[in-house]
Short mmCIF file of C-alpha atoms and ligand atoms in Angstrom, two decimals:
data_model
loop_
_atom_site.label_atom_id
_atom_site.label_comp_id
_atom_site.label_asym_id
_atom_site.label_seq_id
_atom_site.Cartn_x
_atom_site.Cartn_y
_atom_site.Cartn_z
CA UNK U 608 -25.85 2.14 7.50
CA UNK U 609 -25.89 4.09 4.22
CA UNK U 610 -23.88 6.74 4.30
CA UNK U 611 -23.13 10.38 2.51
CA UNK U 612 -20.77 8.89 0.08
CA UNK U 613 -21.27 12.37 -2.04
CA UNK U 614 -20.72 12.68 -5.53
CA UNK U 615 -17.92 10.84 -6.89
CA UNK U 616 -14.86 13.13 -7.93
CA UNK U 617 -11.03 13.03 -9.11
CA UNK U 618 -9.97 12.55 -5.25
CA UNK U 619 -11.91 9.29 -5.34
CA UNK U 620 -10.43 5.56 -5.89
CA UNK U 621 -12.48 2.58 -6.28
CA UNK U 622 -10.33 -0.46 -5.36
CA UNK U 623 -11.67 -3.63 -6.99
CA UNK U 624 -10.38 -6.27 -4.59
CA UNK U 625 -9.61 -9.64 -5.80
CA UNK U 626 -12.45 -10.22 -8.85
CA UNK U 627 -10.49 -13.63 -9.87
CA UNK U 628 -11.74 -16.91 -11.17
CA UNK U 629 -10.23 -18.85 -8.08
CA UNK U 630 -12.71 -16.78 -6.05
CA UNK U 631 -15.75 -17.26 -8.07
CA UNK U 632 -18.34 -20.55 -8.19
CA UNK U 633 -16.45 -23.45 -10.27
CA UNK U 634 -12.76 -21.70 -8.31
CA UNK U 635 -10.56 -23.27 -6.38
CA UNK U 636 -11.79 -21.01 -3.30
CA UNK U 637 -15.13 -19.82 -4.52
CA UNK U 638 -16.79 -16.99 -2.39
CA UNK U 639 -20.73 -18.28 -2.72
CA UNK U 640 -22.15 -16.15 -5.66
CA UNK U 641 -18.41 -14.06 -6.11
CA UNK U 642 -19.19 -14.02 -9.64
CA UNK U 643 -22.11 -11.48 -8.69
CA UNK U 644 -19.93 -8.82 -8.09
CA UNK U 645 -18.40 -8.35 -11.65
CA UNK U 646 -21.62 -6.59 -13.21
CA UNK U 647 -22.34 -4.20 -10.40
CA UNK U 648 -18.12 -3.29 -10.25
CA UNK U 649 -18.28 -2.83 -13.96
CA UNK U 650 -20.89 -0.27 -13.76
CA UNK U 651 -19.54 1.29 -10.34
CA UNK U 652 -15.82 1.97 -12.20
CA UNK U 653 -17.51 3.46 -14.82
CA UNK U 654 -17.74 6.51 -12.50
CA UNK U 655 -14.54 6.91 -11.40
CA UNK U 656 -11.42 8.11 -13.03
CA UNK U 657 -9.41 6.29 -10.38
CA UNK U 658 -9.41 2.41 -9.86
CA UNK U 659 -6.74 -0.04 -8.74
CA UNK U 660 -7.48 -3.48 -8.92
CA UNK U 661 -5.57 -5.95 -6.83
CA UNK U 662 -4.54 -9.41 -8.02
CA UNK U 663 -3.95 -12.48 -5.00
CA UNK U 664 -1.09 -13.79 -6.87
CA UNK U 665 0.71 -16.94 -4.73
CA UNK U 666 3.71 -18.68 -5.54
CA UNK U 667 3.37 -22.07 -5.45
CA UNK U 668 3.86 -24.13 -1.78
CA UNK U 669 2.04 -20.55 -0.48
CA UNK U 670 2.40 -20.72 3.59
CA UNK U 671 -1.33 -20.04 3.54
CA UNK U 672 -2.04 -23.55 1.84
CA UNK U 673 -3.54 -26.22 3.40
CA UNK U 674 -1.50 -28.20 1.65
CA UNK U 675 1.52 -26.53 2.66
CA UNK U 676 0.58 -28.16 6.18
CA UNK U 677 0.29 -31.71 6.79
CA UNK U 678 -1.76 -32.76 8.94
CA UNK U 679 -4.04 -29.90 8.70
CA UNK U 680 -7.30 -29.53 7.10
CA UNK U 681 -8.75 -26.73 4.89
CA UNK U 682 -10.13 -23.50 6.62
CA UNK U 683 -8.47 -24.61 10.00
CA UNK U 684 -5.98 -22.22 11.54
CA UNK U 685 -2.50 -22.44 12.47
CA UNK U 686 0.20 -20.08 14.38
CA UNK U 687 2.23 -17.86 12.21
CA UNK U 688 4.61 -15.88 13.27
CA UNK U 689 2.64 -12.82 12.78
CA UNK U 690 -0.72 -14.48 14.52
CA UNK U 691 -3.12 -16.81 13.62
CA UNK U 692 -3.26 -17.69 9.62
CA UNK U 693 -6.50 -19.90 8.26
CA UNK U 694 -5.11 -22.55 5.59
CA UNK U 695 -6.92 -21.83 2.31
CA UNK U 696 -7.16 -24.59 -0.65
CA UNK U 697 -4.46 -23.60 -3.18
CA UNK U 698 -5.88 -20.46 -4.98
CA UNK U 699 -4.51 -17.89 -6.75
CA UNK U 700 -1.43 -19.46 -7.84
CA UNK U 701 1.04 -17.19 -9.93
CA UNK U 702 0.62 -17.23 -13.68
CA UNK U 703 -2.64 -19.77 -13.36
CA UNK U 704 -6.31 -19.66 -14.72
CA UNK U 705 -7.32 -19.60 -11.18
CA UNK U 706 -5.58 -16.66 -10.66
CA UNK U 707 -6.96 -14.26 -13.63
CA UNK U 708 -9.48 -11.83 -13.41
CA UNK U 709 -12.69 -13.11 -14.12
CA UNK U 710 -13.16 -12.90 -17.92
CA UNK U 711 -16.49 -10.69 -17.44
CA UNK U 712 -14.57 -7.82 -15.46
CA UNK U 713 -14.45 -5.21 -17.84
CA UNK U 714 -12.26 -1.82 -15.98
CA UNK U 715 -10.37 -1.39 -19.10
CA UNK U 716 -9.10 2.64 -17.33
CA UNK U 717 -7.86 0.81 -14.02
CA UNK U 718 -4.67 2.40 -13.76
CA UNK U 719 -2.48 0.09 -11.23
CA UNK U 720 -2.78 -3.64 -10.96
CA UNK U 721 -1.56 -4.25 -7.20
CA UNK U 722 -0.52 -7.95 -6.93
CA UNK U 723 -0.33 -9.23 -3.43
CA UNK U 724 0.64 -12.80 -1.29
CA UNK U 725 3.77 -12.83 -3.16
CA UNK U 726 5.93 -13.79 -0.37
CA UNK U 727 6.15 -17.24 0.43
CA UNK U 728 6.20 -17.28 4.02
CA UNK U 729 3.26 -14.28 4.41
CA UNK U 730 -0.14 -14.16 3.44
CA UNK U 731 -1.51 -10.34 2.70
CA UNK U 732 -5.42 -9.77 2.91
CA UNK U 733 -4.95 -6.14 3.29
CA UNK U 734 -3.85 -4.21 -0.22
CA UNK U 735 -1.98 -2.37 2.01
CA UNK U 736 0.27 -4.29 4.33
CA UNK U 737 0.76 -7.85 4.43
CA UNK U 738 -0.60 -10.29 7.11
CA UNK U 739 2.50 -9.15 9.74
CA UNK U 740 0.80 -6.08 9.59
CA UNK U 741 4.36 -4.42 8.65
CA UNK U 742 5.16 -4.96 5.19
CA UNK U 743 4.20 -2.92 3.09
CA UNK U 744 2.46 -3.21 -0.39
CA UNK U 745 3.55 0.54 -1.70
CA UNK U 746 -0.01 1.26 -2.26
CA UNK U 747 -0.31 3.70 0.11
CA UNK U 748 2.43 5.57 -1.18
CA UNK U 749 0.82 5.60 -4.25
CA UNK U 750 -2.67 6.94 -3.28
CA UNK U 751 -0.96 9.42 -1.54
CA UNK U 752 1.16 10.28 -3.86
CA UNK U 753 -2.06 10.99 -6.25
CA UNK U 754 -3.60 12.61 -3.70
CA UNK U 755 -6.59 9.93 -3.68
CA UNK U 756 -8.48 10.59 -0.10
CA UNK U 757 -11.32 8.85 -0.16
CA UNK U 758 -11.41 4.85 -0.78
CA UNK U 759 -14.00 2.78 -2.16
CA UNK U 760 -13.80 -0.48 -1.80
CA UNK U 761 -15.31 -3.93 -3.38
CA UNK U 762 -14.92 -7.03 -4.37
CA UNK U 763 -13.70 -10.34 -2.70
CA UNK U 764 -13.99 -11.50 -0.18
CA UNK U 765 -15.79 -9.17 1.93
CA UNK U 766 -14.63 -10.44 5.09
CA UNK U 767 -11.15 -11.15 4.24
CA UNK U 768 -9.50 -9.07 1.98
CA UNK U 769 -11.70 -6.47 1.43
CA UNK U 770 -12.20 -5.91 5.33
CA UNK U 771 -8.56 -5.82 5.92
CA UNK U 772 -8.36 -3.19 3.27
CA UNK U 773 -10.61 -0.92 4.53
CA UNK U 774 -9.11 -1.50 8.37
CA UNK U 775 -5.98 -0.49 7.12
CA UNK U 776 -7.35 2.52 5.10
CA UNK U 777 -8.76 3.84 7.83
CA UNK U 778 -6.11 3.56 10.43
CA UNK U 779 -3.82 5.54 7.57
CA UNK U 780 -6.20 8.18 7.86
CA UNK U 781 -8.15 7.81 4.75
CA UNK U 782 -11.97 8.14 4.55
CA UNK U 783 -13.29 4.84 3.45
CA UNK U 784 -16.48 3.33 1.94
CA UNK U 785 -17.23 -0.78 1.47
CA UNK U 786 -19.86 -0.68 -1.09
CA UNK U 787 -21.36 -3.44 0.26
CA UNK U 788 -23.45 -4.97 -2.64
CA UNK U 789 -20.17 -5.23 -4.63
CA UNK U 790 -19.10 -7.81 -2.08
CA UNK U 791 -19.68 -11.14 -1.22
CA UNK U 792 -17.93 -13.04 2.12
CA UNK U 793 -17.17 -16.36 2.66
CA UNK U 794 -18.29 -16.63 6.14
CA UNK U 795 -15.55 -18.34 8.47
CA UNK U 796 -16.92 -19.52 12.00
CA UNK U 797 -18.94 -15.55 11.88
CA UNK U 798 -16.36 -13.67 10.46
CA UNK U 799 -19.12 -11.61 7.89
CA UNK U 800 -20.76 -10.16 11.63
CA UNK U 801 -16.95 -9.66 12.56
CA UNK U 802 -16.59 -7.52 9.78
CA UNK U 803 -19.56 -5.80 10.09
CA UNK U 804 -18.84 -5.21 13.69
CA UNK U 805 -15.51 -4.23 12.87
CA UNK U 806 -16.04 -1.85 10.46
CA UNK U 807 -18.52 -0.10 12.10
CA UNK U 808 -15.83 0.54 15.10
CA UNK U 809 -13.37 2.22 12.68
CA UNK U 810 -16.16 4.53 11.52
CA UNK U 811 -15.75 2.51 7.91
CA UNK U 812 -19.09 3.66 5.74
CA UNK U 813 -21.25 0.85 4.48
CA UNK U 814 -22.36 2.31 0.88
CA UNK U 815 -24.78 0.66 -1.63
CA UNK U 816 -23.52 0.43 -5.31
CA UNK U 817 -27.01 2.12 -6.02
CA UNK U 818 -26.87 5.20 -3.98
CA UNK U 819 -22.96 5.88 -4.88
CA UNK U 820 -24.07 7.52 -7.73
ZN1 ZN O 1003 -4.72 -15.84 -1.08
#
């Protein structure tokens, strides 16, 4: 669906979700052609005054490690406390290569780098609220504190972090656009149809980088 997105104004926030090495081809949890994103959110930030990037940034023995489990394989899922949690290869980890911004992303007027997964014992896909669905990241506090009311979203991976970003958006009441060529998924047992599915139930807009204009 391509949406009205509208011209882009000072109410507007682009959210860059995740554009890290460990998430690009040659990463320790590489979305398939992740690295195709950077160009196309470098030009889309260009037209915004407001961007927040977030930053997976995992201490080390994460709870969403496979190898945290053993036993357990990669990409399998266990029981959390807070639901079901797929174990990941070690990504991400705090203060790593892995874990830097890919060296191409150029958002030099990003005003708030959001770092999220920090907790040992919870993973966080959402920007907004970690995987318990409770705790919060502040971010919402700060959007509306700046009176941002629309959300743009993109980045990685589309059906993982950026989908529970823009689930959560929505069900705080903000209006909120995946531009959907600034994404790539990794594609767990369907979960890129999920999304889609998903999204379209929340009344999420799918927008094209090219049209947002
Ligand atoms: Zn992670």
């Amino acid at each position: 669906m391509m949406s009205e997105a509208a011209a882009i104004d000072g109410n507007d926030v682009l959210i860059v979700v995740d554009a890290q090495n460990d998430f690009c081809p040659g990463g320790a949890l590489a979305v398939p052609r992740g690295d195709e994103v950077v160009s196309i959110v470098n030009r889309l930030a260009a037209r915004f005054r407001n961007v927040v990037l977030t930053q997976d940034w995992h201490p080390r023995g994460h709870f969403s490690f496979a190898s945290s489990h053993p036993g357990k394989k990669k990409y399998e899922a266990v029981a959390a406390p807070y639901g079901p949690q797929v174990l990941w290869p070690d990504h991400c980890v705090q203060g790593t290569p892995g874990a830097a911004f890919h060296r191409a992303l150029q958002i030099p007027h990003a005003a708030l780098v959001l770092r999220k997964g920090m907790d040992r014992a919870i993973d966080s896909y959402s920007a907004f609220y970690e995987n318990d669905r409770k705790t919060p990241t502040g971010l919402i506090g700060y959007l509306r504190e700046r009176g941002l009311t629309r959300i743009f979203l993109a980045g990685l991976a589309l059906d993982f972090c950026v989908r529970y970003s823009a689930e959560d958006a929505r069900r705080e009441g903000f209006a909120v656009f995946v531009v959907e060529d600034a994404c790539r998924g990794i594609d767990v047992d369907g979960s890129v149809a999920a999304t889609r599915a998903s999204l379209a139930r929340l009344g999420v807009a799918l927008v094209s980088a090219l049209t947002t204009v």
